[in-house]
XYZ file of C-alpha atoms in Angstrom:
732
model
C -31.972 41.004 47.483
C -29.735 44.079 47.686
C -28.348 45.795 44.615
C -24.707 44.756 45.295
C -25.806 41.121 45.661
C -27.700 41.352 42.340
C -24.552 42.770 40.709
C -22.474 39.848 41.974
C -25.116 37.403 40.694
C -25.143 39.069 37.266
C -21.346 38.877 37.082
C -21.438 35.160 37.975
C -24.119 34.388 35.347
C -22.277 36.333 32.667
C -19.008 34.573 33.487
C -20.651 31.133 33.330
C -22.114 31.921 29.902
C -18.733 33.162 28.659
C -16.972 29.991 29.829
C -19.601 27.740 28.269
C -19.504 29.710 24.996
C -15.703 29.409 24.790
C -15.855 25.624 25.239
C -18.702 25.349 22.759
C -16.688 27.410 20.246
C -13.666 25.146 20.626
C -15.848 22.062 20.163
C -17.540 23.507 17.074
C -14.158 24.422 15.562
C -12.911 20.904 16.185
C -16.096 19.527 14.633
C -15.568 21.767 11.605
C -12.058 20.418 11.155
C -13.291 16.829 11.566
C -16.124 17.421 9.092
C -13.701 18.855 6.549
C -11.466 15.816 6.963
C -14.405 13.428 6.458
C -15.567 15.457 3.470
C -12.089 15.291 1.952
C -12.037 11.526 2.539
C -15.217 11.178 0.459
C -18.026 11.273 3.039
C -19.463 14.446 1.487
C -22.017 16.642 3.247
C -22.911 13.810 5.616
C -19.341 13.893 6.894
C -19.505 17.653 7.459
C -22.781 17.323 9.373
C -21.443 14.430 11.445
C -18.314 16.392 12.339
C -20.237 19.505 13.369
C -22.733 17.559 15.489
C -19.905 15.645 17.170
C -17.930 18.826 17.898
C -20.908 20.750 19.273
C -21.895 17.776 21.399
C -18.388 17.557 22.844
C -18.453 21.331 23.542
C -21.741 21.071 25.421
C -20.446 18.111 27.387
C -17.276 20.044 28.301
C -19.361 23.058 29.427
C -21.586 20.878 31.623
C -18.604 19.061 33.106
C -16.846 22.373 33.860
C -19.904 23.730 35.638
C -20.207 20.571 37.721
C -16.531 20.520 38.587
C -16.041 24.242 39.397
C -19.394 26.062 39.796
C -19.398 29.883 39.793
C -21.812 31.811 42.050
C -21.928 35.156 43.876
C -19.615 33.939 46.620
C -17.029 32.732 44.076
C -17.050 36.119 42.330
C -16.810 38.008 45.670
C -13.819 35.960 46.831
C -12.036 36.562 43.518
C -12.696 40.339 43.708
C -11.212 40.412 47.228
C -7.949 39.081 45.737
C -8.013 41.163 42.530
C -9.210 44.649 43.650
C -7.274 46.277 46.519
C -9.840 49.080 46.949
C -12.389 46.560 48.219
C -10.136 45.843 51.217
C -10.983 42.110 51.048
C -14.541 42.842 52.132
C -16.505 41.975 48.965
C -17.929 38.883 50.663
C -19.947 41.265 52.884
C -22.000 42.159 49.777
C -23.280 38.637 49.277
C -26.943 38.453 50.103
C -27.439 36.679 53.410
C -23.868 37.190 54.611
C -23.836 37.766 58.448
C -22.948 41.322 59.570
C -21.885 41.594 63.200
C -21.806 45.064 64.692
C -21.848 48.605 63.421
C -18.254 48.395 62.170
C -19.109 45.591 59.712
C -22.148 47.510 58.488
C -19.982 50.609 57.957
C -17.418 48.541 56.026
C -20.135 47.049 53.789
C -21.415 50.548 52.898
C -17.874 51.609 52.009
C -17.436 48.567 49.719
C -20.802 49.238 48.055
C -19.643 52.752 47.206
C -16.286 51.565 45.832
C -17.557 48.602 43.747
C -17.413 49.499 40.012
C -19.269 46.987 37.739
C -16.963 47.561 34.732
C -13.796 47.228 36.796
C -15.203 44.164 38.536
C -15.915 42.446 35.158
C -12.426 43.236 33.868
C -10.924 41.788 37.043
C -12.492 38.351 36.404
C -10.191 35.780 34.672
C -10.844 35.591 30.910
C -7.902 33.343 29.974
C -10.200 30.489 28.876
C -11.752 32.718 26.200
C -8.316 33.621 24.824
C -7.248 29.976 24.768
C -10.456 28.964 22.975
C -9.870 31.677 20.368
C -6.270 30.577 19.794
C -7.349 26.944 19.361
C -10.490 27.574 17.312
C -8.937 29.783 14.640
C -6.446 27.168 13.292
C -9.095 24.450 13.435
C -11.594 26.570 11.494
C -8.962 27.433 8.866
C -7.984 23.760 8.543
C -11.612 22.697 8.115
C -12.234 25.367 5.486
C -9.091 24.354 3.587
C -10.153 20.707 3.582
C -13.607 21.635 2.317
C -12.139 23.713 -0.497
C -9.598 21.038 -1.448
C -12.029 18.123 -1.251
C -12.116 15.854 -4.312
C -15.800 16.617 -4.822
C -14.953 20.251 -5.595
C -13.927 18.956 -9.030
C -17.231 17.127 -9.255
C -20.389 17.526 -11.210
C -22.458 19.241 -8.509
C -24.292 22.302 -9.868
C -22.944 21.907 -13.389
C -25.057 23.901 -15.816
C -25.358 24.160 -19.545
C -27.540 26.729 -21.338
C -28.870 26.587 -24.866
C -29.594 29.300 -27.351
C -33.323 29.302 -26.551
C -32.684 30.033 -22.862
C -33.163 26.436 -21.667
C -30.800 25.386 -18.904
C -29.746 21.929 -17.768
C -28.357 21.517 -14.261
C -26.866 18.490 -12.533
C -27.316 19.247 -8.850
C -26.206 16.113 -7.048
C -24.799 12.659 -7.675
C -24.900 9.937 -5.005
C -23.731 6.337 -5.307
C -24.877 3.559 -2.979
C -22.178 0.878 -2.783
C -23.325 -2.592 -1.732
C -20.300 -4.941 -1.501
C -20.833 -8.666 -2.169
C -22.416 -10.497 0.746
C -19.447 -12.813 1.256
C -17.172 -9.869 2.103
C -19.158 -9.003 5.219
C -18.744 -5.273 4.523
C -21.645 -2.879 5.172
C -23.435 -0.788 2.578
C -21.928 2.687 2.264
C -22.682 5.904 0.417
C -20.472 8.224 -1.607
C -21.065 11.518 -3.336
C -19.680 12.718 -6.656
C -16.007 11.899 -6.978
C -13.589 9.062 -7.569
C -14.756 5.708 -6.210
C -12.896 2.628 -5.023
C -15.141 -0.410 -4.674
C -14.880 -4.146 -4.253
C -15.062 -6.500 -7.217
C -18.664 -7.535 -7.787
C -20.139 -4.675 -5.754
C -23.588 -3.361 -6.725
C -23.540 0.370 -7.502
C -26.833 2.285 -7.393
C -26.476 5.722 -9.010
C -28.927 8.478 -8.031
C -28.907 11.820 -9.872
C -30.810 15.011 -9.159
C -31.255 17.366 -12.116
C -33.026 20.631 -12.870
C -34.286 21.930 -16.155
C -35.942 20.196 -19.111
C -33.903 16.974 -19.000
C -35.369 14.407 -21.389
C -32.778 11.616 -21.140
C -29.742 10.779 -19.023
C -26.929 8.241 -19.448
C -23.946 6.838 -17.628
C -21.092 6.707 -20.149
C -18.263 4.350 -19.073
C -14.930 4.376 -20.875
C -15.229 0.622 -21.505
C -18.510 -0.633 -22.862
C -21.864 0.732 -23.948
C -23.723 3.618 -22.340
C -26.188 2.819 -19.560
C -29.506 4.740 -19.670
C -30.836 6.158 -16.408
C -34.464 5.711 -15.453
C -36.530 8.748 -14.459
C -37.850 8.486 -10.884
C -39.832 11.739 -10.848
C -39.097 15.254 -9.600
C -35.777 15.470 -11.446
C -34.387 12.199 -10.033
C -32.682 9.563 -12.208
C -31.495 6.106 -11.207
C -29.342 3.310 -12.624
C -27.636 0.197 -11.306
C -24.252 -1.219 -12.315
C -22.115 -4.083 -11.123
C -18.426 -3.334 -10.618
C -16.486 -5.796 -12.744
C -13.427 -3.800 -13.831
C -11.932 -0.348 -13.422
C -13.113 2.398 -15.763
C -13.926 6.081 -16.172
C -17.564 7.217 -15.936
C -19.287 10.380 -17.195
C -22.828 11.703 -16.887
C -24.651 13.021 -19.959
C -27.986 14.889 -19.949
C -29.900 15.874 -23.106
C -32.938 17.960 -23.980
C -34.756 17.439 -27.281
C -31.471 16.368 -28.938
C -30.400 20.011 -29.115
C -28.942 20.725 -25.678
C -26.393 18.443 -24.023
C -24.646 18.554 -20.657
C -21.634 16.260 -20.085
C -19.852 16.017 -16.729
C -16.196 15.407 -16.007
C -14.693 11.927 -16.023
C -14.715 10.105 -12.711
C -12.484 7.189 -11.841
C -14.134 3.944 -10.751
C -11.373 1.728 -9.337
C -12.364 -1.906 -8.761
C -10.345 -3.749 -6.126
C -10.066 -7.418 -7.199
C -10.469 -10.295 -4.768
C -7.058 -11.945 -4.440
C -6.633 -15.701 -3.871
C -5.521 -16.914 -0.437
C -1.863 -16.857 0.564
C -0.621 -20.037 2.282
C 2.651 -20.261 4.210
C 3.760 -23.581 5.708
C 5.477 -22.936 9.036
C 6.153 -26.555 9.892
C 7.393 -29.100 9.056
C 10.541 -28.454 7.066
C 10.377 -28.729 3.310
C 12.178 -32.083 3.533
C 11.809 -34.185 6.679
C 13.298 -37.613 7.365
C 11.934 -39.809 10.180
C 13.112 -43.007 11.868
C 11.095 -46.092 10.812
C 11.460 -47.598 14.294
C 9.429 -44.866 15.995
C 7.502 -43.122 13.161
C 6.802 -40.015 15.269
C 3.766 -37.890 14.414
C 4.520 -34.863 12.242
C 2.972 -31.523 13.258
C 1.679 -29.325 10.427
C 1.183 -25.591 10.969
C 0.099 -23.228 8.179
C -0.572 -19.476 8.033
C -3.507 -18.643 5.746
C -4.428 -15.091 4.708
C -7.142 -13.762 2.434
C -8.845 -10.460 1.671
C -12.195 -11.505 3.172
C -11.468 -14.805 4.897
C -10.561 -18.391 4.042
C -13.390 -20.860 3.386
C -12.378 -24.465 2.687
C -8.868 -25.693 3.492
C -7.372 -29.186 3.553
C -4.161 -31.160 3.156
C -3.754 -33.010 -0.147
C -1.314 -35.855 0.537
C 0.223 -38.520 -1.717
C 1.904 -41.636 -0.293
C 4.484 -43.443 -2.437
C 5.251 -47.036 -1.392
C 7.571 -49.605 -2.912
C 10.624 -49.419 -5.159
C 11.383 -49.395 -8.837
C 8.490 -50.367 -11.062
C 6.453 -51.592 -8.082
C 5.820 -48.127 -6.698
C 2.216 -47.553 -5.630
C 0.594 -44.174 -5.001
C -2.304 -43.254 -2.737
C -4.095 -39.911 -2.665
C -5.521 -38.685 0.644
C -7.349 -35.567 1.816
C -6.674 -34.733 5.463
C -8.639 -31.998 7.277
C -7.121 -29.599 9.776
C -7.890 -30.327 13.411
C -7.584 -26.693 14.569
C -8.352 -23.365 12.886
C -7.505 -20.300 14.967
C -8.210 -16.695 13.976
C -5.358 -14.197 13.746
C -5.202 -10.486 12.944
C -7.212 -9.321 9.944
C -8.766 -12.160 7.956
C -5.934 -14.628 8.620
C -5.975 -18.019 10.292
C -3.494 -20.395 11.897
C -4.158 -23.960 10.784
C -2.825 -26.936 12.718
C -2.956 -30.677 12.100
C -0.960 -33.782 13.026
C 0.040 -36.456 10.503
C -0.043 -39.892 12.172
C 2.424 -41.774 9.981
C 1.608 -45.118 11.611
C -2.118 -44.729 10.979
C -1.397 -43.730 7.389
C 0.467 -47.032 6.880
C 3.960 -45.693 6.135
C 6.857 -48.107 6.347
C 10.601 -48.013 5.784
C 11.470 -46.453 2.416
C 8.038 -44.856 1.893
C 7.555 -41.184 1.149
C 4.697 -38.759 1.763
C 4.194 -35.612 -0.293
C 1.603 -33.065 0.695
C 0.516 -29.531 -0.010
C -2.239 -27.342 1.404
C -5.175 -26.350 -0.775
C -7.553 -23.513 0.162
C -10.480 -21.593 -1.295
C -11.847 -18.215 -0.265
C -15.462 -17.061 0.102
C -15.761 -15.469 -3.312
C -19.001 -16.276 -5.144
C -20.036 -17.770 -7.471
C -16.538 -19.055 -8.330
C -14.097 -19.033 -5.392
C -10.397 -18.318 -5.746
C -8.130 -21.293 -5.181
C -4.573 -21.414 -3.868
C -2.011 -24.121 -3.223
C 1.057 -24.019 -1.017
C 4.496 -25.396 -1.731
C 4.960 -29.173 -1.627
C 6.474 -30.695 1.516
C 8.318 -34.047 1.557
C 8.397 -36.565 4.412
C 10.527 -39.655 3.876
C 10.918 -42.716 6.085
C 14.489 -43.932 6.306
C 15.289 -47.362 4.894
C 18.028 -49.071 6.953
C 18.521 -51.782 4.329
C 19.714 -49.256 1.768
C 22.525 -47.919 3.998
C 25.860 -49.708 3.345
C 27.579 -51.225 6.407
C 30.221 -48.991 7.924
C 33.848 -50.049 7.899
C 34.957 -49.315 11.425
C 38.586 -49.578 10.375
C 38.170 -46.704 7.934
C 35.275 -44.762 9.346
C 34.337 -41.927 6.956
C 32.103 -39.143 8.136
C 29.989 -37.927 5.236
C 27.800 -35.561 7.195
C 28.081 -31.916 6.192
C 28.027 -29.187 8.830
C 24.803 -27.247 9.327
C 25.711 -23.674 8.481
C 22.378 -21.927 9.075
C 19.103 -22.727 10.729
C 16.099 -21.992 8.573
C 13.503 -19.459 9.689
C 10.983 -22.250 10.211
C 13.420 -24.181 12.427
C 14.081 -21.032 14.460
C 10.336 -20.657 15.059
C 10.035 -24.285 16.171
C 13.022 -23.967 18.532
C 11.680 -20.704 19.977
C 8.281 -22.255 20.685
C 10.010 -25.238 22.285
C 12.044 -22.860 24.467
C 8.857 -21.115 25.624
C 7.262 -24.483 26.416
C 10.349 -25.530 28.466
C 10.714 -22.172 30.238
C 8.930 -23.207 33.503
C 11.331 -26.144 33.903
C 14.549 -24.276 33.047
C 16.809 -22.215 35.240
C 16.998 -18.520 34.425
C 20.615 -18.715 33.257
C 19.902 -21.706 30.971
C 16.827 -19.981 29.527
C 18.772 -16.803 28.783
C 21.638 -18.774 27.213
C 19.314 -20.653 24.857
C 17.475 -17.442 23.943
C 20.775 -15.696 23.206
C 21.914 -18.621 21.012
C 18.662 -18.422 19.039
C 19.269 -14.693 18.630
C 22.755 -15.370 17.279
C 21.362 -17.897 14.780
C 18.697 -15.382 13.767
C 21.420 -12.796 13.220
C 23.416 -15.177 11.007
C 20.340 -15.896 8.932
C 19.610 -12.171 8.682
C 23.129 -11.491 7.396
C 22.777 -14.313 4.892
C 19.622 -12.789 3.401
C 21.159 -9.326 3.603
C 23.801 -10.398 1.069
C 21.084 -10.720 -1.574
C 20.235 -7.044 -1.037
C 23.785 -5.899 -1.680
C 24.235 -4.653 1.898
C 27.669 -4.357 3.454
C 28.622 -6.553 6.409
C 29.487 -3.520 8.534
C 26.101 -1.943 7.801
C 24.379 -5.016 9.173
C 26.430 -4.900 12.383
C 25.663 -1.251 13.212
C 22.377 -1.949 15.064
C 24.110 -4.677 17.138
C 26.845 -2.394 18.397
C 29.251 -3.323 15.635
C 30.768 0.113 15.173
C 33.949 -1.017 16.889
C 34.097 -4.030 14.582
C 33.601 -1.841 11.535
C 36.317 0.540 12.752
C 38.672 -2.366 13.401
C 38.067 -3.755 9.929
C 38.701 -0.354 8.386
C 41.868 0.295 10.444
C 44.260 -1.784 8.295
C 43.256 0.242 5.262
C 44.585 3.417 6.848
C 48.250 3.938 6.062
C 50.693 5.512 8.464
C 51.864 9.058 7.833
C 55.058 9.129 5.717
C 58.291 9.976 7.454
C 60.326 13.103 6.783
C 62.970 11.251 4.760
C 60.586 9.060 2.895
C 60.752 9.331 -0.884
C 57.007 8.786 -1.092
C 56.331 11.929 0.898
C 54.063 14.282 -1.003
C 55.738 17.281 -2.609
C 53.969 20.454 -1.412
C 54.868 22.236 -4.646
C 53.260 19.554 -6.778
C 49.732 20.542 -7.860
C 46.873 18.294 -6.802
C 45.241 16.112 -9.374
C 41.899 17.566 -10.405
C 38.861 15.741 -11.687
C 38.055 16.650 -15.308
C 34.841 18.691 -15.650
C 33.380 16.053 -17.988
C 33.707 13.430 -15.262
C 32.128 15.720 -12.669
C 29.190 16.384 -14.970
C 28.668 12.650 -15.540
C 28.839 11.670 -11.854
C 25.073 12.158 -11.144
C 24.249 9.804 -14.019
C 26.868 7.151 -13.283
C 25.865 3.653 -12.173
C 27.999 2.719 -9.171
C 28.291 -1.024 -8.803
C 29.492 -0.742 -5.214
C 26.250 0.922 -4.163
C 24.057 -1.289 -1.962
C 20.944 -0.300 -3.943
C 22.515 -1.250 -7.285
C 24.457 -4.368 -6.346
C 21.538 -6.725 -6.740
C 19.650 -8.392 -9.530
C 16.387 -8.617 -7.609
C 13.288 -6.841 -8.850
C 11.869 -3.889 -6.951
C 8.909 -5.809 -5.506
C 11.067 -8.761 -4.461
C 13.673 -6.421 -2.969
C 11.064 -4.559 -0.907
C 9.668 -7.792 0.510
C 13.166 -9.080 1.257
C 14.049 -5.813 2.993
C 10.935 -6.105 5.138
C 11.837 -9.721 5.966
C 15.357 -8.695 7.014
C 13.839 -5.942 9.170
C 11.532 -8.469 10.845
C 14.537 -10.762 11.449
C 16.359 -7.869 13.092
C 13.411 -7.198 15.430
C 13.228 -10.906 16.284
C 16.979 -11.041 16.916
C 16.766 -7.994 19.193
C 14.119 -9.609 21.385
C 15.849 -12.982 21.450
C 19.123 -11.384 22.509
C 17.257 -9.495 25.263
C 15.636 -12.724 26.533
C 12.111 -11.983 25.241
C 11.412 -14.886 22.850
C 7.636 -14.583 23.210
C 7.720 -11.062 21.770
C 10.039 -12.240 18.982
C 7.602 -14.849 17.623
C 5.324 -12.407 15.658
C 8.349 -10.979 13.844
C 9.674 -14.476 13.107
C 6.314 -15.509 11.643
C 6.243 -12.355 9.527
C 9.786 -12.981 8.251
C 8.900 -16.555 7.256
C 5.756 -15.391 5.474
C 7.668 -12.762 3.484
C 10.443 -15.216 2.567
C 7.891 -17.638 1.147
C 6.269 -14.826 -0.854
C 9.686 -13.910 -2.258
C 10.245 -17.512 -3.269
C 6.900 -17.553 -5.083
C 7.595 -14.208 -6.801
C 11.002 -15.373 -8.028
C 9.592 -18.361 -9.893
C 9.359 -17.872 -13.634
C 7.334 -20.091 -15.941
C 8.429 -19.931 -19.577
C 6.379 -21.461 -22.347
C 8.345 -23.427 -24.907
C 8.323 -21.549 -28.193
C 10.338 -21.638 -31.370
C 10.502 -23.257 -34.763
C 9.334 -26.854 -34.945
C 10.884 -28.484 -38.033
C 8.779 -31.096 -39.853
C 9.746 -34.735 -39.370
C 12.270 -36.054 -41.873
C 11.228 -39.135 -43.813
C 14.504 -40.985 -43.635
C 13.508 -43.935 -45.831
C 12.502 -41.683 -48.752
C 15.356 -39.186 -48.607
C 18.286 -41.353 -47.590
C 20.979 -41.672 -50.314
C 18.784 -40.015 -52.951
C 20.731 -36.746 -53.161
C 17.516 -34.758 -53.811
C 17.353 -31.408 -52.020
C 14.342 -30.034 -53.839
C 11.947 -29.806 -50.865
C 14.585 -28.825 -48.305
C 14.677 -25.092 -47.758
C 16.567 -22.688 -45.583
C 14.561 -21.425 -42.617
C 15.197 -17.747 -42.070
C 13.489 -15.417 -39.630
C 13.442 -11.818 -40.814
C 12.796 -9.080 -38.319
C 12.726 -5.335 -38.529
C 14.358 -4.906 -35.138
C 11.564 -2.585 -33.981
C 8.854 -3.386 -31.475
C 5.163 -2.599 -31.690
C 4.442 1.111 -31.442
C 2.880 2.001 -28.085
C 0.004 4.485 -27.815
C -0.423 5.183 -31.536
C -3.514 7.338 -30.902
C -1.599 9.738 -28.652
C 1.248 9.982 -31.155
C -1.211 10.657 -33.975
C -2.874 13.399 -31.894
C 0.505 15.007 -31.208
C 1.255 15.027 -34.922
C -2.155 16.554 -35.664
C -1.665 19.325 -33.090
C 1.677 20.470 -34.472
C 1.573 24.073 -35.805
C 2.869 23.058 -39.236
C 0.057 20.490 -39.569
C -2.815 22.912 -39.001
C -3.079 23.853 -42.672
C -2.838 20.239 -43.846
C -5.449 18.707 -41.558
C -9.142 19.432 -41.321
C -11.000 19.839 -38.047
C -12.654 16.427 -38.523
C -9.267 14.738 -38.920
C -7.960 16.418 -35.775
C -11.119 15.370 -33.891
C -10.669 11.754 -35.003
C -7.084 11.822 -33.745
C -8.219 13.357 -30.456
C -10.938 10.701 -30.072
C -8.384 7.902 -30.491
C -6.064 9.604 -28.012
C -8.973 10.036 -25.580
C -9.670 6.294 -25.572
C -6.041 5.514 -24.784
C -5.898 8.203 -22.106
C -9.081 6.873 -20.475
C -7.493 3.426 -20.180
C -4.366 4.965 -18.635
C -6.316 7.235 -16.262
C -8.002 4.219 -14.646
C -4.667 3.387 -12.997
C -3.266 6.948 -12.881
C -5.790 9.563 -11.630
C -3.311 12.363 -12.426
C -4.330 12.073 -16.097
C -7.970 13.027 -15.407
C -7.359 16.801 -15.911
C -5.720 15.982 -19.248
C -8.790 13.966 -20.304
C -10.975 16.947 -19.394
C -8.792 19.369 -21.417
C -8.823 17.021 -24.407
C -12.634 16.777 -24.366
C -12.874 20.568 -24.020
C -10.639 20.989 -27.066
C -12.742 18.470 -28.992
C -15.942 20.372 -28.094
C -14.429 23.674 -29.231
C -13.445 22.132 -32.570
C -16.937 20.704 -33.044
C -18.562 24.105 -32.388
C -15.947 26.059 -34.296
C -15.171 28.257 -31.282
C -11.815 29.236 -29.843
C -10.414 27.585 -26.722
C -7.588 29.679 -25.385
C -4.602 27.595 -24.353
C -6.401 24.253 -24.761
C -4.157 23.019 -27.589
C -0.982 23.936 -25.700
C -2.157 22.238 -22.500
C -3.244 19.109 -24.366
C 0.032 18.934 -26.288
C 2.096 19.269 -23.138
C -0.033 16.686 -21.340
C 0.161 14.184 -24.199
C 3.940 14.424 -24.248
C 3.967 13.702 -20.511
C 1.651 10.701 -20.946
C 4.029 8.958 -23.360
C 6.326 6.340 -21.800
C 10.078 7.000 -21.778
C 11.852 6.041 -24.965
C 13.662 2.716 -24.992
C 17.230 2.472 -26.201
C 17.364 0.252 -29.278
C 20.226 -0.839 -31.471
C 19.298 -0.525 -35.134
C 20.976 -3.028 -37.451
C 23.844 -1.521 -39.420
C 23.175 -1.186 -43.160
C 24.895 -3.656 -45.436
C 27.255 -1.806 -47.763
C 27.388 -3.061 -51.328
C 30.887 -3.897 -52.564
C 32.450 -5.885 -55.420
C 33.613 -8.523 -52.967
C 30.076 -8.919 -51.592
C 28.637 -9.216 -55.127
C 31.267 -11.813 -56.050
C 30.504 -13.819 -52.915
C 26.767 -13.800 -53.667
C 27.450 -14.947 -57.229
C 29.614 -17.803 -55.979
C 26.848 -18.869 -53.615
C 24.388 -18.988 -56.516
C 26.751 -21.200 -58.486
C 27.844 -18.645 -61.088
C 31.021 -16.621 -61.645
C 31.781 -13.058 -62.721
């Protein structure tokens, strides 16, 4: 092989390596970013390793695919140099080993190209844009991955926490791993988590594994609720313990050596996600259904069932009432569902048909039923019951005969279709679509959309929304402008007495009113003009949004796509109805029974007293431990309180803060500062800024003050004293 051919081969090999390295760098940078994201999400070092391996693997795959798609050899490099270097006179391909040379002129041209070919200039002439692109992409990804690693929750953790004693002994907590095994009925796999806040399922089995260094004699898990759990030594600095997640708490790790050296970690939040009972929504039939006794048509039952981990047992609990007056008889029945179909998540669609003839219903009878369901929770499942539905069979004998001479129509107009009826009509329209003409199908779909819009506006009134606001998505801007047009007055004429005087100063808003505007409560605001709670309002807003999406698709002749939104709207409406129910226990004073025969006409009032309820007008003080700690940390109280008294106040405040931090992780730094201040007081050492940080944090942890009306004091006066004397039967 000639020297020029070897040079072209070296350039091709070097270029292939550069292209593969650039793609591998981009893949590794992407893997670094992915690993940082997984580490931030709680996967720990396993997430970082998984991200790096995935990124490097993708980079290698991209390099192999690029080489297969566009290979680079000596001929490729020679052809590129012919286009990039004019001094080669488009004759670099003559340098390729094995290239045919015809005649003395071609041989002379090849020698000229060999003399003019510069290796450095040839390398610079090759395209290096892929390297620049890889560098531009890799740098942001590497910075993002590093930022995620530094901001990961485990950076606050207990890894490599050390504590040294006076004799040189050192305790170190190197690693903390938790194996989370959810209950078997959930169907969730076992997962692992490193030191940090945990969110687990109720009843999950938590296996804690610690790795320590130094002369550790004993180790404990210290939860904020309950007794400490000792860890068992497993050899080589490993400690193990098992807990079952029953309720949310804070957990700390404590290591001791010969009762003289102690290492305590930060508090970590263990949030337990409870297993909720199933949610049942009856789609059909209507809440009250009346049927003709001559036909007794079957009644279709359709129910939406949702649960965290799936519904187990479900059935219809029916009661049939027959007869009239005192001769009413009741029968209890349990009817299974004929069809159970899976839907998204852990939900199901349940269907059954009530055969009224087979159930023995006759004219005047009534059937009440609800749906009962249990989930898969063990050992005691959660139970749920739907609303009660009523099916009545008409009784012709109870209807008075009509006077044809004076026929009175007592039927009331149907103002709105219910959401359930809209769903039934939409499904019926889809079933009839093959037999309907296109114009008829579109007309019926548009009418359903109009009814859905009316129902949406009806529910929108409960949210305090304006009618024009509801019409904006439907092209109602012209309607809103037309409604607002009468409010605009015409410009006054030149001779009009009501014309504004230009010399008259404009009326200005007082500065006190301007200052109070941000704090004013405007009753015409859509967010304020409602008495619904925040949770109920959010669900109702979501239901109105689903109705709008359903209306849009019905008006555009797409009823099949509207059905999921209609089902969602019905489900949310039923949840709102359940949330708005309030159950109040009967309380109050129960007077003793009066013995009429003994007290009547006797005139004795000895045992009859006046019942008075005295109240201070003040509620129970909330968070007394935090308030006591704030009082103890005041500068004027330092000389009056001993360190032990301050530590007792801080301990009480720490218990209350731990209970609050279970639901609010933002309080965890405050718990750490409070424990650091307590440790400094116990050792008698200074903790710069700890008291100020704890005081500021405790003030922020207190709930906002409630406005209370204190009873006005009763002023003593001669008239009041005379009145009291008269009431006692004496005179002054």
